[in-house]
Every structure is written in C-alpha cells, then in structure tokens.
Coordinates of C-alpha atoms in Angstrom, one line a residue:
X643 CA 114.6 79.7 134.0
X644 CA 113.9 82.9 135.4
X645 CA 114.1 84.5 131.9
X646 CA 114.6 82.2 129.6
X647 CA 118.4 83.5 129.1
X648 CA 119.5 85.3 126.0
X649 CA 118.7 83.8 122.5
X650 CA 118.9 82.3 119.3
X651 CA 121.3 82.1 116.6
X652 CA 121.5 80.2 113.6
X653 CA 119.5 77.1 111.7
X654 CA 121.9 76.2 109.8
X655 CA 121.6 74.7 106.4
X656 CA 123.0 71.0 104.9
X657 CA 122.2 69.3 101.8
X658 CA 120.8 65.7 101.8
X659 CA 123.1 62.7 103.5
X660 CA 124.2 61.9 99.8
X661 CA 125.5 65.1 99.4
X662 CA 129.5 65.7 100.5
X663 CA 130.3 67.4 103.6
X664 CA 129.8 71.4 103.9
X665 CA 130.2 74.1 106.3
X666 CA 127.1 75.3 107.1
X667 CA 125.4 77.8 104.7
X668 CA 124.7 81.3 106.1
X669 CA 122.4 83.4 104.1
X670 CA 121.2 87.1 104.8
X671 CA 118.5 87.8 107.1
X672 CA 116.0 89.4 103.6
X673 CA 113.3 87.5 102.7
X674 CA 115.0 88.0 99.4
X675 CA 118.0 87.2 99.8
X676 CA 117.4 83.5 100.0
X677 CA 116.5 83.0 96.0
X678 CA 119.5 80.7 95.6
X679 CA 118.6 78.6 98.2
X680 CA 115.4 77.7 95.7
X681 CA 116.9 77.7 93.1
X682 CA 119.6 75.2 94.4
X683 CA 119.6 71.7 92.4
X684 CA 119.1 70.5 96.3
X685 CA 116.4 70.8 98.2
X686 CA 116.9 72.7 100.9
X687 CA 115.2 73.3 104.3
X688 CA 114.0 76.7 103.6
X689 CA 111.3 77.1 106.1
X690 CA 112.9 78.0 109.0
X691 CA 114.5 81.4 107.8
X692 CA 117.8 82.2 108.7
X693 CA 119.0 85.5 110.5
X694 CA 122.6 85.0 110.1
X695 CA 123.8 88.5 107.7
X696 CA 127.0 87.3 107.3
X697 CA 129.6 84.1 106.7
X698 CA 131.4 85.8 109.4
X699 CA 133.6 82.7 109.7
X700 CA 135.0 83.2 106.3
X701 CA 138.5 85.5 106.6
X702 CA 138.5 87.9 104.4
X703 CA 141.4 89.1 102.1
X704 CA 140.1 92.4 99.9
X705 CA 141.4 92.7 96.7
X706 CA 144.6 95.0 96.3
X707 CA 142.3 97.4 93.7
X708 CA 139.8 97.5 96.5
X709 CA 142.7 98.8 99.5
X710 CA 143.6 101.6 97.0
X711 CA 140.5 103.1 97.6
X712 CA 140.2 105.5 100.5
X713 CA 139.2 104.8 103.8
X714 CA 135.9 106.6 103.0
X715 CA 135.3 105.0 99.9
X716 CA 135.5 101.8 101.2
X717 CA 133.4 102.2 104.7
X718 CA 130.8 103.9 102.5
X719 CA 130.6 101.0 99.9
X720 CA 132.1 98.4 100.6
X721 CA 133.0 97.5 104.4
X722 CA 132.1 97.4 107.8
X723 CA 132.6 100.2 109.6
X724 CA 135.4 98.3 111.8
X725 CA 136.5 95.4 111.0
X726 CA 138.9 93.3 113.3
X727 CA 139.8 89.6 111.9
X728 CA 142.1 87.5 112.7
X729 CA 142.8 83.7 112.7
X730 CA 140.6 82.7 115.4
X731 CA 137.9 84.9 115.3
X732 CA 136.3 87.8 113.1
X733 CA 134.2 91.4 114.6
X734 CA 132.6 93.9 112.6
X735 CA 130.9 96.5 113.8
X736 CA 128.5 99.3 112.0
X737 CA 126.4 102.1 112.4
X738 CA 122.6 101.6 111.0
X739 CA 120.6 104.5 110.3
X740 CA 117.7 104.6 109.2
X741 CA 116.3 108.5 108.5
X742 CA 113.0 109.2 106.4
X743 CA 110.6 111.5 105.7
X744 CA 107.8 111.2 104.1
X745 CA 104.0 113.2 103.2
X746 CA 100.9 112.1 103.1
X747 CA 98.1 111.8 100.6
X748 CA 97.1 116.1 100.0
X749 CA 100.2 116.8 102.1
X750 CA 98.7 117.8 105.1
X751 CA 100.6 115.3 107.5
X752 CA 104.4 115.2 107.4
X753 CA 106.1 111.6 108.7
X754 CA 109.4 111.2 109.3
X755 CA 111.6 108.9 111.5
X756 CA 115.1 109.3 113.0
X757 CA 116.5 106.1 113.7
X758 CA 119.8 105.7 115.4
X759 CA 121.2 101.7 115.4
X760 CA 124.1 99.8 115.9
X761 CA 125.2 96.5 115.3
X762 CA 128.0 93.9 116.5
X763 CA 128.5 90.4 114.8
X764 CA 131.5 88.0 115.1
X765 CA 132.5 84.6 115.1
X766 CA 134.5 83.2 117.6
X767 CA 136.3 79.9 115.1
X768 CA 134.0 77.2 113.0
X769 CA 131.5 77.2 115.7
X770 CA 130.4 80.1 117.7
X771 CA 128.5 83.1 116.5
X772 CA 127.2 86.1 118.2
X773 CA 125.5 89.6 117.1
X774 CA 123.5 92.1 118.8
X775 CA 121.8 94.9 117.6
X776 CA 120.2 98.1 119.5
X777 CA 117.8 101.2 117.9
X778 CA 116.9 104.1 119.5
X779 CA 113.8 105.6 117.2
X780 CA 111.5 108.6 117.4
X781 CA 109.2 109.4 114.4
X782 CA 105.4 110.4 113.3
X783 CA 103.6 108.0 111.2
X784 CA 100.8 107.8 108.6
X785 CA 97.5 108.6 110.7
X786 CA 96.5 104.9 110.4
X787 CA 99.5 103.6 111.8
X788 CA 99.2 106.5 114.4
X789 CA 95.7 105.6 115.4
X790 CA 97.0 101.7 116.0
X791 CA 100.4 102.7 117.8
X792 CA 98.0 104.5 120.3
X793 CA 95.1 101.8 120.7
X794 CA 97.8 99.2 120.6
X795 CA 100.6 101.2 122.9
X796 CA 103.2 99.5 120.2
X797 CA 105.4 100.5 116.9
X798 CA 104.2 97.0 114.9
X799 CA 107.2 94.7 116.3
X800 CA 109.3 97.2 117.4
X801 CA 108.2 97.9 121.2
X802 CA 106.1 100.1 123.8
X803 CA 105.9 103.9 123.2
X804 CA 106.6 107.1 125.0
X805 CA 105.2 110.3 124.3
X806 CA 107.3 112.4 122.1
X807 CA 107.2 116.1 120.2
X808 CA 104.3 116.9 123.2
X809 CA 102.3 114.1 121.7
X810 CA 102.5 114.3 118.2
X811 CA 105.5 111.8 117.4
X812 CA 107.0 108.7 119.6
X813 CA 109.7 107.7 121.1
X814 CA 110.8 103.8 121.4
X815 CA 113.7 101.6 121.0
X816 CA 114.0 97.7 120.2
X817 CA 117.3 95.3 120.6
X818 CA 117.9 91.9 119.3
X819 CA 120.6 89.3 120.4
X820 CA 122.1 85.8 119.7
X821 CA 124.6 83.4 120.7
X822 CA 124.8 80.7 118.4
X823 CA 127.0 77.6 118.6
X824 CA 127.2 74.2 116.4
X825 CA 129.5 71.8 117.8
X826 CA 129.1 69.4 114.6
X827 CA 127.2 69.2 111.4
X828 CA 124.3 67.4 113.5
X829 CA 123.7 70.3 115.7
X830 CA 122.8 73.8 116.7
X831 CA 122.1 75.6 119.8
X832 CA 120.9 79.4 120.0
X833 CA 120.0 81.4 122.6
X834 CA 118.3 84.7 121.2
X835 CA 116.2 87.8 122.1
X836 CA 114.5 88.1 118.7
X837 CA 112.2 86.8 115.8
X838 CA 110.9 83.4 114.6
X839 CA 109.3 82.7 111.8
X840 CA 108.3 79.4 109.9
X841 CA 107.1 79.0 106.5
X842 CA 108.1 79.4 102.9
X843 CA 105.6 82.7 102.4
X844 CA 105.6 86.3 102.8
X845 CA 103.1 85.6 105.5
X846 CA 103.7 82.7 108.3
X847 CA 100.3 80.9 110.0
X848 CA 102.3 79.3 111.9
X849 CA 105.1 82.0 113.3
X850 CA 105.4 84.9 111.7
X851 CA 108.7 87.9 112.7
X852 CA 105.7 90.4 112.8
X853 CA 106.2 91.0 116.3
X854 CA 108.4 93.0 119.2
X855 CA 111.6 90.3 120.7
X856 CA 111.0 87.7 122.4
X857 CA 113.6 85.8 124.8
X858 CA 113.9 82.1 123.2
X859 CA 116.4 79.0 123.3
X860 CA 116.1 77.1 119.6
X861 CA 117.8 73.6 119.5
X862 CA 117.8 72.4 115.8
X863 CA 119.1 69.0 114.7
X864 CA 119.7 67.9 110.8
X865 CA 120.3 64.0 110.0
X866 CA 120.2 63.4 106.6
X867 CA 117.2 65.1 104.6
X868 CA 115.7 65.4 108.4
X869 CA 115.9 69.0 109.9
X870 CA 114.0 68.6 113.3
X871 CA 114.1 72.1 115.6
X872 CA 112.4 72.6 119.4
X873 CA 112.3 76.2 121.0
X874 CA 111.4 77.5 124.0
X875 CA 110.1 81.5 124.4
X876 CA 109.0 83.9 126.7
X877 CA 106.4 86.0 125.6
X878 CA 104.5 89.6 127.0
X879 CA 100.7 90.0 127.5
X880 CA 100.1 93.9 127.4
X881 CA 96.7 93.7 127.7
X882 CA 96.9 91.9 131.1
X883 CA 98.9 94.9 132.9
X884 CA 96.6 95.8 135.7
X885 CA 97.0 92.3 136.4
X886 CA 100.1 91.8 136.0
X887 CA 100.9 94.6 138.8
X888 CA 98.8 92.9 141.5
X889 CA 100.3 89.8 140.2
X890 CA 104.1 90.3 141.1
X891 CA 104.6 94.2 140.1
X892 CA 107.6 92.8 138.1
X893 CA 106.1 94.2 134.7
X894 CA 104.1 92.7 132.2
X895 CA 102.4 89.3 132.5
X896 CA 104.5 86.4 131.2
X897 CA 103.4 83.7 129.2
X898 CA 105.0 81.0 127.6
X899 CA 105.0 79.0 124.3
X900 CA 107.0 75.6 123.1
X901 CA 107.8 74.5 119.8
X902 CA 108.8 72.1 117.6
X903 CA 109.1 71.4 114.0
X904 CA 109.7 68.7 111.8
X905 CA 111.4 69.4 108.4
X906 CA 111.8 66.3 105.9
X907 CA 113.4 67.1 102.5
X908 CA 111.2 63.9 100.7
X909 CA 113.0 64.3 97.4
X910 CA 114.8 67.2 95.3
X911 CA 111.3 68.5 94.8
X912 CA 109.1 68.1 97.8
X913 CA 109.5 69.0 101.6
X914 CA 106.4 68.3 104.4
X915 CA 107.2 69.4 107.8
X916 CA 104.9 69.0 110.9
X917 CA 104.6 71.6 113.5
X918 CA 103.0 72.3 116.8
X919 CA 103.0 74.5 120.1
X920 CA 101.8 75.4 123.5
X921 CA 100.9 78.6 124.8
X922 CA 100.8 78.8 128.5
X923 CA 100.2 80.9 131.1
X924 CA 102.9 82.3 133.6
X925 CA 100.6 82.1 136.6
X926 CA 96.2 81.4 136.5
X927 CA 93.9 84.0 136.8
X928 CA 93.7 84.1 140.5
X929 CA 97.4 84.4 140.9
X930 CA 99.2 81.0 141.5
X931 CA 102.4 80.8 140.1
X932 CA 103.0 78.4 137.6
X933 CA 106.1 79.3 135.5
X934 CA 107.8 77.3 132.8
X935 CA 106.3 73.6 132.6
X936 CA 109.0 71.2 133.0
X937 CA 106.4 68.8 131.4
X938 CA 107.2 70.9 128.3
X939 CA 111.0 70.5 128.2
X940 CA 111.4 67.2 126.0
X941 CA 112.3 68.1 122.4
X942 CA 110.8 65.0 120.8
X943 CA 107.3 65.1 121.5
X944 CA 104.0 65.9 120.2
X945 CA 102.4 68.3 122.4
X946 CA 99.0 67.6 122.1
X947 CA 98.7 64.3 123.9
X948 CA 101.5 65.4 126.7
X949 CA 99.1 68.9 126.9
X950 CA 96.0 66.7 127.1
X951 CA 97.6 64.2 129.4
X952 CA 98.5 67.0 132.2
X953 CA 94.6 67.9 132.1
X954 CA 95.3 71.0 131.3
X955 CA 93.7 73.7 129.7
X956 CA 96.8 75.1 127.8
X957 CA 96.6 76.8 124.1
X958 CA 97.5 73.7 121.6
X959 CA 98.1 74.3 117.9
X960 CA 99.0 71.9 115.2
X961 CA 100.3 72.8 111.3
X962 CA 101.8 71.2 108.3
X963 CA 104.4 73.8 105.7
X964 CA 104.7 71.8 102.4
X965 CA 106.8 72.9 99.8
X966 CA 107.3 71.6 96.2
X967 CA 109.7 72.7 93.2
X968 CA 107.0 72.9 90.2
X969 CA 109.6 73.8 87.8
X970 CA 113.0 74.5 87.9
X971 CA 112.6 78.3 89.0
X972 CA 108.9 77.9 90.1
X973 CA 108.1 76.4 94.1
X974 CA 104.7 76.5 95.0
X975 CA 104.2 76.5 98.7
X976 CA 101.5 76.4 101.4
X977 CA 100.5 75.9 105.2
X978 CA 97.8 74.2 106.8
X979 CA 97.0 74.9 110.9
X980 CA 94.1 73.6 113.0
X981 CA 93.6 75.3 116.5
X982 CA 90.2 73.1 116.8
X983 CA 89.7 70.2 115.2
X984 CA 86.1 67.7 115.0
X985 CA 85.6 65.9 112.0
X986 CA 82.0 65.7 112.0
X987 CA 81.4 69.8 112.8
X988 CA 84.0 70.2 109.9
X989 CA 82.5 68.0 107.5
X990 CA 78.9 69.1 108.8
X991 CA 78.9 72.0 106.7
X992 CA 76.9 74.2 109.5
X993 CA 80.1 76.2 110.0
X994 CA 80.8 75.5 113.9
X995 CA 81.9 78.7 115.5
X996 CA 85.2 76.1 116.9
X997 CA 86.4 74.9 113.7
X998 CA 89.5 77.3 113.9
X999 CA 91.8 76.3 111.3
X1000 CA 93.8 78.7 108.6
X1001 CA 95.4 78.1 105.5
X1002 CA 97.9 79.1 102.4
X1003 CA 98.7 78.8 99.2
X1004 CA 101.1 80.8 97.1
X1005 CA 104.1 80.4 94.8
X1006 CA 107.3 81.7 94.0
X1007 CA 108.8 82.5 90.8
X1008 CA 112.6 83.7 90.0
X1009 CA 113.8 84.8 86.7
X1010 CA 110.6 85.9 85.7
X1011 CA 110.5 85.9 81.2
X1012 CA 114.1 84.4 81.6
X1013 CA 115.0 88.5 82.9
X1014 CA 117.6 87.8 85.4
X1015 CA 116.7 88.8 89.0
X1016 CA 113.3 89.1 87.7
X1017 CA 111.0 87.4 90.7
X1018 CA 107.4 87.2 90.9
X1019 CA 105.6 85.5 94.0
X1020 CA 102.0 85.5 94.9
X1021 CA 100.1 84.1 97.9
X1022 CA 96.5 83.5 99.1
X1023 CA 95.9 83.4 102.8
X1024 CA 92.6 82.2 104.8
X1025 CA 91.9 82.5 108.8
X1026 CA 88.4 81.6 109.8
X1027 CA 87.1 83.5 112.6
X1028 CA 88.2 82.9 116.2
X1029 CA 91.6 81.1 115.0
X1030 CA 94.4 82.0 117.5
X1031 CA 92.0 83.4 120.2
X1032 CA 91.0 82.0 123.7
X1033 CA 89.4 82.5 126.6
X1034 CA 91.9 85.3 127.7
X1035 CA 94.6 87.0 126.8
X1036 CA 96.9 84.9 129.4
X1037 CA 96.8 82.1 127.2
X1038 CA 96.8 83.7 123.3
X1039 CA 98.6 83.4 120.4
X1040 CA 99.8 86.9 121.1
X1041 CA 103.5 88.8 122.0
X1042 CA 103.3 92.3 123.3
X1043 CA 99.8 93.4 122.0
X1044 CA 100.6 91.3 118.1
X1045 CA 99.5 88.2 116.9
X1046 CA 102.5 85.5 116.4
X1047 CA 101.2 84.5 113.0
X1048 CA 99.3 86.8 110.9
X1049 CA 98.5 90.8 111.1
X1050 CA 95.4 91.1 110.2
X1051 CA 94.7 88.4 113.2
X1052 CA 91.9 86.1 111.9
X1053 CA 88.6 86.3 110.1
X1054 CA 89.8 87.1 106.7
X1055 CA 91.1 85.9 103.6
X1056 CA 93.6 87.9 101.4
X1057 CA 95.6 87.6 98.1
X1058 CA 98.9 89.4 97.6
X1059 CA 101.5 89.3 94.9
X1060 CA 105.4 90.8 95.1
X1061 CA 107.7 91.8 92.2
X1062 CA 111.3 92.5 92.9
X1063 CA 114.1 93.0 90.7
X1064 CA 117.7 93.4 91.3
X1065 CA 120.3 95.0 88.8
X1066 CA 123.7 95.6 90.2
X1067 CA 123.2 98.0 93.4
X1068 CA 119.5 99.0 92.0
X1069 CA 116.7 97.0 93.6
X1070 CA 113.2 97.7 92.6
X1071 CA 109.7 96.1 94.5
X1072 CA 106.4 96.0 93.9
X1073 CA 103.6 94.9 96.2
X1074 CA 99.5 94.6 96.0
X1075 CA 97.3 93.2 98.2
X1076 CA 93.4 92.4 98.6
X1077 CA 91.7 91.1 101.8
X1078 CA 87.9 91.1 102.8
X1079 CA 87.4 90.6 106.5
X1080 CA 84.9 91.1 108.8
X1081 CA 84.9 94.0 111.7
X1082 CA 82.9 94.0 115.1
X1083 CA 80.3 96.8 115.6
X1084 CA 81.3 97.4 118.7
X1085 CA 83.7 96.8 121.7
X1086 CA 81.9 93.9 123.4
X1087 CA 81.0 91.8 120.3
X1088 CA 83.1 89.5 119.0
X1089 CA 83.0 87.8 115.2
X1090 CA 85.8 86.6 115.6
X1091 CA 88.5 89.3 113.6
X1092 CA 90.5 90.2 116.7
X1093 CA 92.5 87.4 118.7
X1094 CA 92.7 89.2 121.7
X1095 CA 88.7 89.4 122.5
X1096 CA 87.9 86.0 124.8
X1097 CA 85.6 84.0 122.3
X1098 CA 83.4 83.5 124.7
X1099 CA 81.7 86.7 123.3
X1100 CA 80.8 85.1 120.3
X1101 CA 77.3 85.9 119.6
X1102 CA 76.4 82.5 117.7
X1103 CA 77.2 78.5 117.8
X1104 CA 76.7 77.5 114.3
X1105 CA 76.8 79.5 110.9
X1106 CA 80.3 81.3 111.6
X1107 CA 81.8 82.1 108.4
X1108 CA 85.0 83.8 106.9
X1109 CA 84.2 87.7 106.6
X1110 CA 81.1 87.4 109.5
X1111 CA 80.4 90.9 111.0
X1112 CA 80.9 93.8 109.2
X1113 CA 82.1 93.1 105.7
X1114 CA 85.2 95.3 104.6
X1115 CA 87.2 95.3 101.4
X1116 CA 91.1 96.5 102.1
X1117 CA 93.4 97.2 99.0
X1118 CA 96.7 98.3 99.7
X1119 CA 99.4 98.6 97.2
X1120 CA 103.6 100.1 97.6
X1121 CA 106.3 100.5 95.2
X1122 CA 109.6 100.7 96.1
X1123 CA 113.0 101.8 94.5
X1124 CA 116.4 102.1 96.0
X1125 CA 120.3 102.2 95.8
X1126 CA 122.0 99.7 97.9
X1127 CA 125.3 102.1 98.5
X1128 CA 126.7 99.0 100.9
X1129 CA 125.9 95.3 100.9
X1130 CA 127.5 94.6 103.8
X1131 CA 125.2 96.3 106.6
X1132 CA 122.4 97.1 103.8
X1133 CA 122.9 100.9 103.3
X1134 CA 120.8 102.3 100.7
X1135 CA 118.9 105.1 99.5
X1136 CA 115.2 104.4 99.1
X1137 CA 112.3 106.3 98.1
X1138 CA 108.6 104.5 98.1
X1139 CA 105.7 105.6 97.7
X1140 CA 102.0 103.3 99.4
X1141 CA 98.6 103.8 98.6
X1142 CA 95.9 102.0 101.4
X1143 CA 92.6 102.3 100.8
X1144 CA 89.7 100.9 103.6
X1145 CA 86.0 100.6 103.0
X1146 CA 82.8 99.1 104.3
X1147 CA 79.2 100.3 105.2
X1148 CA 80.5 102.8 108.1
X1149 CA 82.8 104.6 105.4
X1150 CA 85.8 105.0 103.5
X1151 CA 89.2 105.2 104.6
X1152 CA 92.3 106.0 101.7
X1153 CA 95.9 107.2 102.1
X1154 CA 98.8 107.9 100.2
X1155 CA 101.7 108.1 101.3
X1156 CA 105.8 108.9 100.5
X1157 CA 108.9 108.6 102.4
X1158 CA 112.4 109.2 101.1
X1159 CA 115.5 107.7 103.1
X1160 CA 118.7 106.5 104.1
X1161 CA 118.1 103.4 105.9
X1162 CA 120.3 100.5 106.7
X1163 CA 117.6 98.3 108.2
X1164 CA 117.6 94.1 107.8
X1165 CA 114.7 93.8 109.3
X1166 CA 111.4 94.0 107.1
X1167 CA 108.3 95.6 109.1
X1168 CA 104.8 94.8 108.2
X1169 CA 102.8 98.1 107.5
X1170 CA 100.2 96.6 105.2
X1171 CA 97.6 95.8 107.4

C-alpha cells in the first residue's frame, strides 16, 4: 500500500428494498444538479455526493433533427467533443477551458486565469466506469486570494504553486481520476485520486471537496434503506516539509485517514447517518516508520474503541448528518461532530478549552413561490475553537495546507443563504454570507481559529468561547449569471461579479471584484472565505 493506488468512483444510488429493481442512478457532479434527487417521492441517500457527470452506460441514439446539424453546431452545443460508443462500451472525450478576466474594486488590479483541461470518461458495460481529468492553469488573483496562495504555497484545492509572470501571477496544475466498478446492486468499489465530501449542505463538518486530490479506495455497500461506505486516503502535510526531507526525501510528509459512514433511509422523510475517522501519522516525530495501520483495514467498525484499544494517540472524530423532508419541496438538514467529548466539562458551562465539537443547520428549498427552478437554501454553521486541531500538523484534520471540513477552519460561526435559478440554458445565482470569528494577535498565540497551530499554545483552560481573540465581522456576497452553451461537459459563458468586505479593531479590509469567462469547469471552488 505504497500509495494507496488510484481512486474512487461512484456511490451509487437505490431506492428502498420495496422499491423495484434499478440501474444505478448517476447524477452530475454540481451541487445543483442533484434537486431531483430531493425532490424524489423516495428518499434517497443524498449525503454522500456523487461525481459521476454522465450515465455513460446509456447508448446514445441522437435524434435525426439533431445529425442535420453541422459538426460544429453540434460539438459546440450539444456533444462531446469525440464520442466513440459502441455495444460494450462508451468514451467521450472533451476539451475544458476555463478562460477569465476579471478587475478589481477601483480597477487597479487586473485578474485573469488561462486554464487549459481535458477530460476522458467511459464505461466499460453495466459495471465499470473510469474518467480522468488534467488542468494546466496560470492566472493572477484578487489580492486576498493572492496574499493566501503565498502564505499558504496553494491555489484553494487546486495544488502547489510556481512562480509565474516574474512573480506577479502563478503557475499550477491539478488532475483527478477514478475507476469505479459495481459487480451487483449490493456493491461498489472505487479507487480515485480526488474529492470527498459528506453532508446534505453547501458546507461539510464532516468532509468537505474544499481541498487539493487525495489518493483514496471507497467501498460502499446498499442493503435495503441501509447505505454503509468505508474509505481509505492518503493525505499531504505541507507544513511538515523540512521534516519530511530528513524523513525519507521522498516529498511531502504522508498521513493517513479512515472512514466510514453509516447512511439509513428511516422512512420517506428522514435519514440519520453516523460517521467517524482516524487521522494518523505516516511515521512519529522522531522518524519511525509507521505506514498504513492494518488495525484500520476492517470496514465494519467504530474507530474509536479499535483507536483507543491500540493505545494510541491517533486523531479520532465522530459525527451524525440528519436529513428530513419538511414539506414536499422543503428538506431541512444538519450535522453534528465531536472531536472531544466530557459530559460534565460540556454540561459545566465554564467553556473547557477541549470541548471541540461543530455543528449545522440549514434547509433547502426548490420551487421557490411555486417559480419553477426557483431554489432557495440557507445554512448556519458553528466550530468552537480548537475543533480539528492537534498537537501537530502530522496528525490534523488537514490535506496539503486545507482543512478537510470547513474553510474558515474553526472558531467561528456563520450564516449563508444561495438562490439559483434555471431557465432553459440561463442559470442565474446568488450568494450572501455572514461569519464573526476570532483572529490571533500574533504568530505564537493560538485562540483557537487556525487548525494547523498545535493547541498546546492555547493561552487558557477554561472560558474558551466561539469568536475568542480578536473579534472580526466578514460579509461576503457574489452574484452570478451565465449561458450554459453545452450540457454535456458544462460549457458556458459566465460573468459574476463578488463583493468581500473584512473588519475588526486592526482595520478594514473590502474588495470588489468582476470576472467575465468561458469556463467549462464541474468542479465548484470555494473563494468565500
């Protein structure tokens, strides 16, 4: 298990045992995109988000008014670049751009990005899937995004930098991969090189797709209104390097993380599911090799009591996700995770620096004033301080320099609402957000905001509260328009325009900012932060 081989591939999606017999449904990989699967008279497991973009599997016979179009007309609107199906298996292949550019608030700082991607997706019959996509990028970004690229040395989940334009700009590239196979309705195996994430929000607590790929093995199982998935990953600690090049000068230093989650579909209306990991380290601090924990390998456990039993002093988590159909087009959702847990510091109301836990609430609305494609969702998020830190980075809730659940790391609590609306090709979104969190005066100490400082900087026991250290208000807000000119890889014409404003007692922080495009991108990146 060297590297934990290539990964990941499809959870695949069945209604209840009562139901009849499907193929599995495969849904877009767009937040968005997965409406009907609330809206459903079934309830199904939506919290594991799917990345499949296509039911590749399905042959394909266009219309004969469609083939009178022109070769251009259709690869521009309508197809894959090149498509090769046949009986037995399907391939399409397509070019994804993604070219902006973009000013800033008194136009003094002009951002732009030149993205060049490509992407490959088949099905090999009923049963086995693969895609893989690579982008080569350079581009300049809004001066708060630039000031984080540099103290982070990462685009936000989309990899390490070079240098580019002699310093002004950057250069860096990102791939993702899967192999997915599903040898009955009971089963699935992927191997990917990609995102995770768990929940029914805009934001995850639990594991978020905010961050660069990972390398991870997924093994999901559905009996009945029981969906029951264990994964494996490999994961980067950047902030470890000098380390990590005394420790085997093979890179970055490794850490790993197991995890499994339990989804039950209790009626038409209600779905609990149970989570938990373990973050542990490739080697200890003095340089022993440990590697991947066999200990870890069994896919029905709960990892608390096998970590405690090994003595260990491995990264634990536990969570719930609960979900709930309020009305026919309203769910309301939310997630619960502890990192620390003692009933009598929690109930003791003296706010124990230890009692790490984060939370959410939020719902989603679709047809908003009976308007179709008229959705609405809102969402309230709280991390108290510490939550997702340790003692080092070696052992973190951290991939390459991001946290694996939420961006603005912990110490916080936020409210957000998203408006979208779809007519035709036309697809309109609105976003707001609010959050008050607390900042660290300095480099050394530690109130708890930033999961990669060891909490044992902390500079008190008791009376740690949400928003401790230096009190900031953040208000960021983004509207969005664009033409979707092709369904099938995403291509569209967008123009948006963000406005981010920053304050507390040290100063005042605003942007606004506007980018115009052609992007082709499936991936959603998380700038508001």
């Amino acid at each position: 298990m060297k590297h934990l081989i290539w990964m990941v591939a499809s959870l695949l999606l069945f209604r209840a045992a009562n139901a009849q017999e499907k193929l599995p449904v495969i849904v877009p990989y767009n937040y968005q995109d997965i409406r009907d699967l609330y809206l459903d008279t079934s309830n199904h497991h939506t919290a594991l988000r799917q990345i499949l973009h296509e039911d590749t599997s399905a042959l394909y016979n266009a219309p004969e008014e469609g083939r009178k179009r022109s070769w251009f007309h259709r690869k521009l609107f309508n197809e894959h670049l090149i498509e090769i199906r046949e009986k037995d298996f399907n391939v399409f292949i397509d070019f994804l751009p993604d070219f902006q550019i973009g000013k800033t608030k008194d136009g003094s700082r002009t951002t732009w990005l030149n993205t060049r991607g490509a992407m490959v997706q088949g099905n090999i019959g009923k049963k086995f899937y693969f895609e893989s996509t690579f982008f080569e990028n350079q581009g300049k970004f809004p001066l708060y995004l630039d000031q984080y690229i540099r103290k982070n040395d990462i685009v936000p989940g989309q990899g390490g930098i070079k240098d580019y334009s002699e310093g002004k700009a950057f250069d860096f590239n990102y791939a993702t991969a899967l192999l997915s196979y599903t040898p009955n309705k009971y089963l699935n195996i992927t191997a990917g090189y990609g995102q995770n994430f768990i929940g029914d929000g805009y934001r995850s607590l639990i594991l978020s797709d905010i961050t660069f790929s990972y390398p991870y093995l997924k093994i999901t199982g559905n009996l009945g209104n029981v969906q029951y998935t264990a994964m494996w990953a490999q994961f980067m600690d950047k902030h470890s390097k000098d380390y990590a090049t005394a420790y085997n000068d093979l890179g970055f230093y490794k850490k790993w993380g197991v995890f499994h989650f339990l989804d039950w579909n209790v009626s038409k209306r209600l779905t609990i599911g149970l989570f938990d990991a373990v973050i542990w380290p490739d080697a200890d601090s003095s340089g022993r090799k440990r590697g991947f924990d066999w200990s870890y390998m069994n896919p029905i456990i709960f990892l608390r009591p096998a970590e405690f039993s090994q003595g260990s002093s491995d990264n634990a988590l536990i969570g719930a996700n609960a979900k709930f159909k309020l009305f026919p087009k309203t769910t309301i959702y939310g997630q619960l995770v502890l990192d620390e847990f003692k009933l009598k510091e929690v109930f003791g109301g003296k706010g124990w620096w230890a009692n790490k836990q984060s939370a959410q609430l939020g719902f989603r609305s679709f047809d908003l004033f009976k308007v179709n494609k008229l959705d609405l969702q809102g969402e309230f998020n709280v991390v108290r301080p510490y939550t997702y830190s340790y003692r080092s980075t070696l052992i973190n809730y951290e991939h390459y320099n991001q946290s694996l659940a939420h961006p603005l790391g912990a110490n916080f609590w936020e409210v957000l609402g998203i408006a979208t609306y779809r007519y035709k090709r036309w697809y309109g979104r609105g976003q707001i957000m609010y959050a008050k969190y607390g900042e660290d005066p300095d480099a050394k100490t530690n109130f708890g905001r930033d999961i990669s400082k060891p909490y044992t900087n902390r500079p008190k026991e008791y009376g740690v509260w949400v928003g401790q250290g230096i009190k900031t208000d953040y208000l960021y807000a983004q509207g969005t328009v664009a033409y979707v000119l092709n369904p099938k890889y995403n291509l569209r014409v967008e123009a948006s325009l963000a406005a981010r404003k920053v304050s507390n007692e040290l100063g005042k922080n605003t942007d606004l900012i506007f980018s115009f495009g052609l992007r082709s991108t499936f991936r959603q990146f998380y700038y508001d932060f």
